[in-house]
XYZ file of C-alpha atoms in Angstrom:
685
model
C 8.070 57.916 -4.625
C 6.061 54.836 -3.390
C 5.252 53.240 -0.085
C 4.075 49.736 0.444
C 0.645 50.734 1.547
C -0.090 52.831 -1.564
C 0.876 50.019 -3.801
C -1.447 47.407 -2.162
C -4.766 48.049 -0.768
C -6.318 45.386 1.484
C -9.586 44.544 3.120
C -11.330 41.896 5.097
C -14.505 40.127 4.142
C -16.565 37.018 5.434
C -18.511 34.271 3.709
C -21.304 34.821 6.273
C -23.618 37.578 7.433
C -23.641 36.553 11.092
C -21.546 34.456 13.589
C -23.152 31.367 15.021
C -21.596 29.915 18.131
C -19.575 26.767 17.395
C -19.953 27.115 13.571
C -16.760 27.729 11.608
C -16.744 30.231 8.827
C -14.140 31.741 6.592
C -12.912 35.252 6.172
C -10.876 36.601 3.311
C -7.932 38.899 3.043
C -8.191 40.678 -0.297
C -5.051 42.360 -1.538
C -5.100 44.561 -4.674
C -1.641 45.421 -6.004
C -0.599 48.130 -8.371
C 0.080 47.218 -12.000
C 3.476 45.403 -12.428
C 4.062 44.870 -8.797
C 3.819 41.566 -6.821
C 3.744 40.111 -3.472
C 4.944 36.522 -2.508
C 3.765 33.005 -1.840
C 4.492 31.180 1.392
C 7.695 29.985 -0.141
C 9.200 33.081 -1.747
C 11.925 31.422 -3.803
C 15.321 32.965 -4.259
C 14.186 36.344 -2.759
C 11.189 37.976 -1.137
C 9.091 37.635 2.074
C 5.732 35.835 2.348
C 2.694 37.823 3.225
C 1.796 37.215 6.871
C -1.417 37.757 9.009
C -1.528 38.339 12.676
C -5.003 38.006 14.269
C -6.480 39.715 17.366
C -9.586 37.733 17.986
C -12.255 37.836 20.782
C -11.861 35.460 23.570
C -12.459 31.748 22.546
C -11.978 32.398 18.776
C -9.259 30.502 16.665
C -7.875 31.282 13.234
C -6.567 28.678 11.016
C -3.591 28.970 8.609
C -3.764 30.842 5.374
C -5.140 28.747 2.556
C -2.750 29.819 -0.200
C -3.890 30.009 -3.925
C -1.683 28.961 -6.698
C 1.104 31.323 -7.453
C 3.057 32.186 -10.515
C 6.854 31.629 -11.179
C 8.654 34.940 -11.982
C 12.119 35.437 -13.083
C 13.653 38.652 -11.638
C 16.902 40.458 -12.512
C 20.124 38.169 -11.880
C 18.215 35.079 -12.721
C 16.303 34.945 -9.461
C 13.302 32.698 -9.369
C 10.468 33.712 -7.115
C 6.864 32.527 -6.548
C 4.464 35.427 -6.350
C 1.041 37.011 -7.059
C 0.215 39.967 -9.136
C -2.957 42.096 -9.409
C -5.630 40.637 -7.001
C -4.559 38.151 -4.294
C -7.385 36.260 -2.211
C -6.207 34.636 1.159
C -8.770 32.504 2.860
C -8.553 31.706 6.472
C -11.041 29.673 8.550
C -12.196 31.141 11.876
C -13.525 28.924 14.547
C -15.790 30.517 17.189
C -16.358 29.049 20.651
C -19.387 26.966 21.453
C -20.945 29.848 23.446
C -21.170 33.546 22.625
C -22.484 36.144 25.067
C -22.102 39.401 23.061
C -24.413 40.461 20.237
C -21.551 41.417 17.951
C -17.923 40.362 17.373
C -15.006 42.150 15.839
C -12.090 40.338 14.063
C -8.883 42.359 13.681
C -5.882 41.380 11.506
C -2.489 42.896 10.697
C -1.516 42.034 7.303
C 2.202 42.411 6.401
C 3.762 42.120 2.981
C 6.623 42.873 0.857
C 5.612 44.203 -2.599
C 8.323 44.316 -5.408
C 8.721 45.443 -9.025
C 12.382 46.637 -9.724
C 12.572 47.565 -6.057
C 11.029 46.066 -2.935
C 8.925 48.045 -0.343
C 7.438 46.561 2.782
C 3.943 47.328 3.784
C 1.183 46.546 6.212
C -2.360 47.264 7.040
C -4.573 46.969 10.236
C -7.855 45.551 9.128
C -11.027 44.884 11.074
C -14.404 43.187 10.344
C -17.582 43.303 12.545
C -20.209 40.720 12.375
C -23.476 40.301 14.369
C -24.033 37.087 16.444
C -26.951 35.059 15.578
C -28.588 32.285 17.565
C -30.186 30.599 14.547
C -28.837 30.183 10.958
C -26.567 32.460 9.150
C -26.781 33.479 5.501
C -24.092 33.475 2.874
C -22.192 36.749 1.971
C -19.832 37.652 -0.774
C -20.501 34.437 -2.630
C -19.053 35.436 -5.867
C -15.808 36.581 -4.311
C -15.480 33.363 -2.235
C -16.307 31.160 -5.242
C -13.372 32.816 -7.169
C -11.104 32.278 -3.967
C -11.860 28.623 -3.869
C -11.404 28.183 -7.577
C -7.801 29.591 -7.202
C -6.864 27.027 -4.522
C -4.947 23.909 -5.241
C -6.387 20.437 -4.906
C -5.521 18.562 -1.959
C -6.441 15.137 -3.490
C -7.406 13.358 -6.673
C -4.261 13.702 -8.707
C -4.921 11.775 -11.981
C -1.245 11.072 -12.547
C 1.203 8.409 -10.947
C 4.025 10.075 -9.037
C 7.481 8.471 -7.982
C 9.708 10.386 -5.635
C 13.375 9.598 -5.462
C 16.065 11.229 -3.316
C 19.486 11.747 -5.111
C 22.744 13.337 -4.131
C 21.874 16.991 -3.407
C 18.533 16.749 -5.232
C 15.056 15.341 -5.254
C 13.425 13.991 -8.386
C 9.829 13.502 -9.093
C 8.672 11.113 -12.079
C 5.150 11.801 -13.446
C 3.366 9.226 -15.352
C 0.358 9.370 -17.681
C 0.481 13.034 -18.563
C -1.534 13.426 -21.886
C 0.024 15.198 -24.846
C -0.338 19.093 -24.775
C -0.326 19.158 -20.955
C 2.830 20.702 -19.535
C 3.653 20.035 -15.868
C 5.630 22.330 -13.631
C 6.517 22.139 -9.867
C 6.635 24.805 -7.203
C 8.679 23.612 -4.326
C 7.776 23.998 -0.618
C 10.885 22.890 1.317
C 11.093 23.014 5.005
C 11.545 26.141 6.904
C 15.053 27.710 6.440
C 15.781 25.460 3.345
C 16.263 26.959 -0.042
C 15.569 24.955 -3.163
C 17.532 25.393 -6.366
C 15.960 26.046 -9.764
C 13.509 23.483 -10.799
C 14.085 21.673 -13.989
C 11.407 19.726 -15.975
C 12.355 17.315 -18.706
C 10.752 14.518 -20.650
C 12.189 10.911 -20.621
C 10.535 7.985 -22.540
C 7.077 9.589 -22.314
C 7.244 10.567 -18.633
C 8.031 14.088 -17.075
C 10.971 14.246 -14.543
C 10.918 17.067 -12.176
C 14.376 17.707 -10.497
C 14.846 20.133 -7.554
C 18.422 20.581 -6.421
C 19.573 21.511 -2.953
C 22.811 22.574 -1.323
C 23.880 19.954 1.046
C 21.669 17.223 2.465
C 18.272 16.548 0.875
C 15.494 17.721 3.241
C 12.997 15.139 4.614
C 9.438 16.353 4.002
C 9.657 18.161 0.656
C 6.349 19.272 -0.762
C 5.036 21.681 -3.187
C 2.470 22.236 -5.943
C 2.389 20.198 -9.111
C 0.937 22.694 -11.652
C -0.477 21.879 -15.127
C -0.963 24.170 -17.962
C -3.056 23.146 -21.000
C -2.812 25.806 -23.657
C -4.932 28.797 -22.637
C -6.866 26.864 -19.983
C -6.394 28.079 -16.294
C -3.651 26.490 -14.334
C -4.597 23.325 -12.360
C -2.461 22.446 -9.355
C -2.325 19.640 -6.829
C -0.594 19.699 -3.409
C 1.935 16.900 -3.294
C 4.597 15.806 -0.905
C 7.120 13.084 -0.153
C 4.607 12.270 2.583
C 2.664 10.478 -0.275
C 5.679 8.067 0.126
C 5.539 8.302 3.949
C 8.604 6.327 4.642
C 10.789 8.850 2.876
C 12.822 7.452 0.039
C 15.900 9.304 1.456
C 16.096 6.637 4.047
C 15.508 3.656 1.568
C 18.283 1.138 1.850
C 20.249 0.961 -1.266
C 20.026 -2.397 -3.295
C 23.307 -3.008 -4.681
C 25.414 -6.011 -5.460
C 25.891 -8.447 -8.375
C 23.067 -10.317 -10.292
C 24.568 -13.665 -8.982
C 24.227 -12.493 -5.387
C 20.553 -11.704 -5.729
C 19.949 -14.873 -7.740
C 21.278 -16.586 -4.749
C 18.969 -14.805 -2.568
C 16.227 -15.827 -4.673
C 17.246 -19.472 -4.681
C 17.452 -19.342 -0.631
C 14.135 -17.637 -0.551
C 12.470 -20.154 -2.574
C 13.923 -22.937 -0.480
C 12.705 -21.312 2.740
C 9.152 -21.014 1.252
C 8.784 -24.777 1.785
C 8.969 -23.966 5.663
C 6.666 -21.078 5.663
C 3.235 -21.343 7.242
C 1.546 -20.379 3.900
C 2.952 -23.597 2.183
C 2.989 -26.277 5.091
C -0.887 -27.078 4.579
C -0.056 -28.289 1.045
C 3.488 -29.824 1.197
C 1.825 -32.742 2.741
C -0.025 -33.428 -0.598
C 3.474 -33.976 -2.226
C 4.826 -36.056 0.663
C 1.662 -38.250 0.313
C 2.690 -38.542 -3.341
C 6.210 -39.621 -2.712
C 4.849 -42.329 -0.427
C 2.690 -43.694 -3.024
C 5.750 -43.860 -5.450
C 7.785 -45.903 -2.938
C 7.308 -49.119 -4.991
C 8.038 -47.690 -8.403
C 11.093 -47.540 -10.600
C 13.778 -44.860 -10.104
C 13.006 -43.451 -13.694
C 9.447 -43.131 -12.796
C 10.069 -41.450 -9.513
C 12.294 -39.018 -11.029
C 9.722 -38.295 -13.812
C 7.240 -37.422 -11.176
C 9.628 -35.064 -9.350
C 10.578 -33.389 -12.582
C 6.817 -33.081 -13.236
C 6.057 -31.427 -9.827
C 9.080 -29.103 -10.297
C 7.775 -28.156 -13.784
C 4.541 -27.099 -12.155
C 6.388 -24.874 -9.751
C 8.424 -23.413 -12.548
C 5.427 -22.752 -14.894
C 3.604 -20.878 -12.122
C 6.635 -18.695 -11.315
C 7.460 -18.006 -14.961
C 3.859 -17.301 -15.730
C 3.579 -14.864 -12.761
C 6.922 -13.074 -14.070
C 5.225 -12.760 -17.442
C 2.033 -11.181 -15.916
C 4.214 -8.847 -13.806
C 6.282 -7.755 -16.824
C 3.302 -7.058 -18.933
C 1.549 -5.082 -16.074
C 4.901 -2.947 -15.458
C 5.111 -2.288 -19.341
C 1.615 -0.633 -19.452
C 2.368 1.388 -16.348
C 0.657 -0.538 -13.529
C 2.333 -0.785 -10.106
C 2.635 -4.545 -9.225
C 3.931 -6.300 -6.239
C 4.649 -9.713 -4.842
C 1.280 -11.693 -4.076
C -0.775 -9.112 -6.036
C -3.179 -11.716 -6.934
C -4.060 -12.454 -3.366
C -5.372 -8.794 -3.141
C -8.217 -9.696 -5.573
C -11.289 -11.059 -3.998
C -12.133 -12.938 -7.187
C -8.801 -14.684 -7.000
C -9.481 -15.725 -3.394
C -13.064 -17.076 -4.480
C -11.427 -19.084 -7.374
C -8.802 -20.648 -5.109
C -11.384 -21.441 -2.440
C -13.392 -23.362 -5.121
C -10.299 -25.285 -6.289
C -9.188 -26.202 -2.709
C -12.658 -27.329 -1.925
C -12.843 -29.547 -4.963
C -9.578 -31.021 -4.266
C -10.639 -31.659 -0.720
C -13.887 -33.480 -1.947
C -11.635 -35.504 -4.113
C -9.442 -36.688 -1.245
C -12.529 -37.559 0.808
C -13.501 -39.856 -2.087
C -16.737 -37.991 -2.985
C -15.569 -38.188 -6.679
C -12.551 -38.808 -8.751
C -10.740 -36.282 -10.958
C -10.421 -38.178 -14.298
C -7.719 -36.944 -16.663
C -7.761 -37.338 -20.418
C -6.463 -40.578 -21.644
C -7.262 -43.999 -20.270
C -10.745 -44.326 -18.958
C -10.970 -44.175 -15.392
C -7.585 -42.836 -14.878
C -7.661 -40.668 -11.729
C -5.368 -38.058 -10.397
C -4.509 -40.299 -7.431
C -3.214 -42.876 -9.833
C 0.394 -41.905 -10.009
C 1.714 -44.954 -11.590
C 0.058 -44.299 -14.987
C 1.045 -41.789 -17.637
C -1.466 -39.193 -16.613
C 0.155 -39.215 -13.174
C 2.752 -36.814 -14.565
C -0.031 -34.182 -15.123
C -1.274 -34.867 -11.587
C 2.218 -34.269 -10.157
C 2.493 -31.100 -12.471
C -0.760 -29.529 -11.213
C 0.141 -30.376 -7.657
C 3.295 -28.290 -8.218
C 1.195 -25.416 -9.466
C -1.320 -25.815 -6.546
C 1.370 -25.717 -4.047
C 3.066 -22.655 -5.488
C -0.088 -20.682 -5.772
C -0.569 -20.918 -2.071
C 3.074 -20.162 -1.519
C 3.012 -16.681 -3.069
C 1.592 -14.609 -0.167
C 4.668 -15.401 1.804
C 7.903 -13.236 1.691
C 10.378 -15.491 3.147
C 13.892 -14.371 4.370
C 16.141 -13.352 1.542
C 13.071 -13.197 -0.890
C 12.173 -9.759 -0.158
C 15.627 -8.539 -1.018
C 15.663 -10.560 -4.299
C 12.292 -9.492 -5.430
C 12.941 -5.717 -4.529
C 16.031 -6.090 -6.910
C 14.296 -7.877 -9.612
C 11.270 -5.790 -9.868
C 13.441 -2.758 -10.795
C 15.342 -4.612 -13.491
C 14.730 -5.672 -17.100
C 12.392 -8.365 -18.065
C 15.279 -10.835 -18.533
C 16.366 -10.311 -15.032
C 12.759 -10.770 -13.675
C 12.524 -14.002 -15.477
C 15.814 -15.198 -14.118
C 14.751 -14.272 -10.592
C 11.564 -16.159 -10.567
C 13.289 -19.086 -12.189
C 15.873 -19.109 -9.314
C 13.124 -18.866 -6.779
C 11.369 -21.776 -8.498
C 14.538 -23.828 -8.328
C 14.872 -23.111 -4.687
C 11.360 -24.194 -3.830
C 11.559 -27.249 -6.195
C 15.097 -28.451 -5.250
C 14.026 -30.580 -2.235
C 11.545 -32.531 -4.466
C 14.082 -32.826 -7.198
C 16.598 -34.231 -4.628
C 14.162 -36.646 -3.192
C 13.161 -37.986 -6.634
C 16.824 -38.322 -7.762
C 17.559 -40.340 -4.370
C 14.585 -42.618 -4.406
C 16.460 -45.059 -2.141
C 15.649 -42.569 0.603
C 11.967 -43.497 0.056
C 12.710 -46.912 1.565
C 12.589 -45.352 4.911
C 9.025 -44.668 4.356
C 6.146 -47.112 5.410
C 5.117 -49.595 2.729
C 1.922 -48.834 0.925
C -1.270 -50.242 2.261
C -4.879 -49.530 3.524
C -3.531 -46.796 5.839
C -2.766 -44.731 2.792
C -6.467 -44.301 2.209
C -6.929 -42.888 5.649
C -3.762 -40.493 5.032
C -5.373 -39.276 2.027
C -8.662 -38.417 3.706
C -6.622 -36.812 6.282
C -5.014 -34.486 3.801
C -8.548 -33.512 2.871
C -9.126 -31.993 6.173
C -5.827 -30.126 5.895
C -7.270 -28.614 2.675
C -10.495 -27.723 4.376
C -8.384 -25.826 6.987
C -6.814 -24.089 4.062
C -10.257 -23.204 2.764
C -11.302 -21.688 6.096
C -8.271 -19.453 5.838
C -9.279 -18.268 2.262
C -12.835 -17.687 3.337
C -11.538 -15.592 6.248
C -9.350 -13.562 3.886
C -12.299 -12.986 1.620
C -14.419 -11.916 4.560
C -11.871 -9.313 5.725
C -11.843 -8.233 2.144
C -15.390 -7.954 1.204
C -17.512 -8.710 4.438
C -19.766 -11.464 5.657
C -22.006 -11.113 2.592
C -19.170 -12.355 0.331
C -18.540 -15.299 2.688
C -22.097 -16.437 2.615
C -22.242 -16.017 -1.137
C -18.939 -18.164 -1.561
C -20.218 -20.799 0.952
C -23.426 -20.976 -1.307
C -21.317 -21.364 -4.389
C -19.209 -24.162 -2.587
C -22.441 -25.914 -1.779
C -23.420 -26.052 -5.416
C -20.096 -27.342 -6.391
C -20.331 -29.950 -3.742
C -23.661 -31.324 -5.219
C -22.131 -31.397 -8.658
C -19.099 -33.225 -7.460
C -21.386 -35.718 -5.494
C -23.401 -36.250 -8.686
C -20.210 -36.972 -10.787
C -19.024 -39.502 -8.162
C -22.271 -41.236 -7.226
C -23.976 -41.311 -10.850
C -21.698 -40.103 -13.577
C -18.702 -42.257 -12.887
C -20.948 -45.290 -12.450
C -22.474 -45.316 -15.764
C -25.541 -43.078 -15.488
C -23.970 -40.470 -17.495
C -26.898 -38.809 -19.426
C -28.975 -38.196 -16.375
C -26.111 -37.407 -14.243
C -24.891 -34.769 -16.688
C -28.447 -33.191 -16.959
C -28.714 -32.997 -13.154
C -25.153 -31.356 -12.852
C -26.034 -28.819 -15.457
C -29.264 -28.075 -13.704
C -27.408 -27.484 -10.368
C -24.911 -25.179 -12.165
C -27.696 -23.210 -13.809
C -29.528 -22.929 -10.448
C -26.341 -21.676 -8.747
C -25.932 -19.381 -11.491
C -29.265 -17.922 -11.275
C -29.511 -17.666 -7.437
C -25.979 -17.391 -6.103
C -23.828 -15.537 -8.686
C -25.640 -12.314 -8.740
C -25.539 -11.579 -5.077
C -22.029 -12.938 -4.856
C -20.783 -10.720 -7.748
C -22.366 -7.745 -5.910
C -20.590 -8.644 -2.715
C -17.182 -8.944 -4.471
C -17.675 -5.409 -5.977
C -18.582 -3.936 -2.707
C -16.316 -2.044 -0.249
C -17.851 -2.982 3.277
C -17.589 -0.910 6.342
C -15.574 -2.307 9.123
C -18.707 -3.720 10.775
C -19.153 -5.775 7.735
C -15.847 -7.486 7.953
C -14.961 -10.603 10.002
C -13.177 -9.400 13.022
C -10.267 -11.371 14.538
C -9.878 -11.654 18.425
C -9.016 -8.700 20.285
C -5.215 -8.442 20.393
C -4.651 -6.280 23.176
C -2.509 -3.729 21.317
C -4.335 -0.571 20.400
C -3.305 -0.622 16.749
C -4.014 2.723 14.679
C -4.946 2.156 11.157
C -2.273 3.212 8.687
C -2.663 6.445 6.938
C 0.055 8.440 5.194
C -0.622 11.652 7.236
C -0.624 9.623 10.513
C 2.781 8.162 9.847
C 4.239 11.394 8.428
C 3.043 13.139 11.678
C 4.046 10.444 14.005
C 7.501 9.021 12.665
C 10.101 11.159 14.444
C 7.890 12.653 16.986
C 7.937 12.326 20.699
C 7.035 8.622 20.624
C 8.513 5.384 19.486
C 6.407 4.267 16.393
C 5.986 0.500 15.557
C 4.570 -0.133 11.969
C 3.431 -3.557 11.241
C 2.911 -4.139 7.505
C 0.631 -7.120 7.211
C -2.214 -8.718 5.238
C -5.041 -11.068 6.166
C -3.915 -13.674 3.515
C -0.274 -13.626 4.904
C -0.136 -16.619 7.206
C 3.548 -15.821 8.038
C 2.309 -12.393 9.278
C -0.407 -13.789 11.398
C 2.074 -16.406 12.855
C 4.440 -13.640 13.764
C 1.704 -11.360 15.190
C 0.565 -14.307 17.533
C 3.857 -15.541 18.710
C 6.168 -12.565 18.604
C 4.157 -9.266 18.743
C 0.899 -9.764 20.702
C 2.566 -11.329 23.593
C 2.429 -10.166 27.318
C 6.175 -9.007 27.356
C 5.961 -6.989 24.136
C 2.463 -5.381 25.113
C 3.896 -4.433 28.555
C 7.183 -2.821 26.978
C 5.066 -0.923 24.560
C 2.587 0.239 27.126
C 5.300 1.424 29.619
C 7.280 3.133 26.943
C 4.125 4.750 25.263
C 4.984 3.086 21.777
C 2.523 4.083 19.085
C 1.518 0.830 17.198
C 0.392 1.424 13.501
C -1.001 -1.456 11.620
C -0.557 -1.251 7.664
C -3.058 -3.773 6.343
C -2.367 -4.576 2.774
C -5.032 -7.177 2.351
C -6.760 -5.379 -0.390
C -3.560 -3.683 -2.007
C -3.714 -0.248 -0.563
C -1.632 1.923 -2.925
C -0.339 3.942 -0.132
C 1.005 0.760 1.721
C 2.449 -0.326 -1.594
C 4.354 2.949 -1.767
C 5.579 2.653 1.755
C 6.689 -0.937 1.148
C 8.591 0.179 -1.823
C 10.372 2.884 0.023
C 12.151 0.090 2.084
C 12.920 -1.877 -1.073
C 10.032 -4.455 -0.446
C 7.417 -5.911 -2.668
C 5.624 -7.861 -0.066
C 4.768 -8.485 3.479
C 5.448 -9.106 6.361
C 7.691 -5.852 7.181
C 8.298 -4.563 10.778
C 9.661 -0.964 11.170
C 10.288 0.850 14.394
C 10.883 4.670 14.350
C 12.886 6.036 17.305
C 11.426 9.125 18.963
C 12.788 12.240 17.586
C 14.454 10.763 14.507
C 12.624 9.374 11.464
C 15.845 9.090 9.233
C 17.134 5.717 10.789
C 14.351 3.301 11.502
C 14.899 -0.075 12.973
C 13.885 -2.713 10.308
C 13.094 -6.372 11.747
C 13.528 -9.579 9.590
C 10.478 -11.176 8.001
C 10.497 -14.097 10.581
C 10.629 -12.697 13.972
C 10.577 -13.783 17.751
C 9.530 -11.938 20.809
C 13.129 -11.455 21.594
C 13.814 -9.913 18.184
C 10.896 -7.566 18.592
C 12.069 -6.563 22.257
C 15.617 -5.980 20.932
C 14.268 -3.886 18.099
C 12.284 -1.742 20.382
C 15.126 -1.397 22.727
C 17.461 -0.291 19.992
C 14.969 2.286 18.759
C 14.669 3.659 22.398
C 18.513 4.068 22.530
C 18.381 5.946 19.281
C 15.654 8.203 20.491
C 16.552 11.929 20.795
C 16.490 12.657 23.653
C 16.867 9.047 24.800
C 13.565 7.712 25.710
C 13.023 8.246 29.458
C 10.658 5.558 30.183
C 11.850 2.401 32.035
C 12.379 -0.736 29.953
C 10.530 -4.036 30.787
C 12.816 -6.933 30.091
């Protein structure tokens, strides 16, 4: 006959030889079990009871939670799966003493209760105590070997080397694991919310990826977590703590994307059409309008050819972008809309292109195309003008890609989850939508008769367009500064200075006959720039600046909290309404919305009066956590605005891409009405 205490012996040890006021230390509950018997993990599985510790501590002392080691999965009679420990169990707990201690010795007492099982189960408990002297100086280590072993048995909290994708299914949750090397076998020990029982976990391999499936009876719980465990031959188990919180906006609430392919292609067309009106594109649309003005005196055939060339540039960029996205997806990368604007190098290259185009419009030099001598980009009447129109189409489209217009987000979310053929079709549909106004204007050249007749005024208009491009350049440099700090902006400005001198040499000397000397001078300037500018600029682009090194915008008046997965997981569904603004510094639509619809006195007053928690998810540099959050709502780009009611994270209010102050206030009021209990604060109209 056994009793629980005779099967388990327990003692209490500390990692320090003395207690210092205000300095946390760790104690260890060590449990040694009889051969063949086991106690249980914090989630016991189909049967059992977790070990618990009840502390009696001196005044002012606090005890943290049990730091659970990695258990093992056991199958008991009746096909019951449990998560348990055999032999020796080490349970660390952090103890936090107060800032002042008046006694010379402290005693910690703990009542440890367990259920120990083999073929039968027997409850047991032990009253443990540990006395430690109080030191006014430094404390020395104690039981180092045992605590090293205890830490080695704990799971990792971060640094998982594999990509995870959670998916809520009917009565189950699946977890897809990418990048697991051959010979490594994954397993999953679930940790469902209190009172929820998980079914038997199944692990399968599909197309080189492992899929973990956890069934449940009834509704899928929000907040499922657990241990992702890996075994590699005879090597010890390695485990990571994972949770659906790693996709903080739970995929169980993700809106379904359903419907016919034609419907989503229609969405893509409408989204591309609306792109022409988005703040991202407006600075460069004027370039094409200027081109149509210059074409007013040409033949219908020639004008139509120019429109086709411009559309071909739009189509070429979109299809090229589709090809890059498909290629990255095939090698396992997570790609999104406007991913290129998350690259500081891309921003730098675009800044250089915009600046050179602006210098061209100012008349500093002429961009000459291959073919006839002296044929410039502005000469739209000759054969090379088709190439000019083509590259204008490419240029306008590059600057359009940061935007997610209405309808475009839904279409792209659908396309990114489909086959390569569907992705190409979707991007072609978006290109057709964006290029259709220019095709229509080119096909109806009679409408051009309403434009002013060509004349000297066109030179002034061209120069004015250069100032619009300089404004675009300032925006790009601001984005670069927010990504990599003021050093990157200074380096980029130095590079632009070098390019300006080279362009001036070309226009003032090379194009006027002094070609050998001008070419040597231009090469010298480029070499000088490469020697003095590029090393520092390259270092700045690779750096990750602190917030103090970034270019700060004006104070917004809203106390935004930086987005983190733990913050959103802890706040969504809490006792406050939560507003999450998914934005990026390169998204002009986002900035327009923030200035005109969010950072207004009425919205600020409503948020203050109703204690709304504002969270800003800045996607400027492609934060993977924000990418996962966007994907959980079926989005591949910004802007996105989500409002969580207090007490209910399952049904957030999602606002459209283009918003007004009234839309934001209505969304906040709707969230307040959904709050449980209803939000008690008064509303400000």
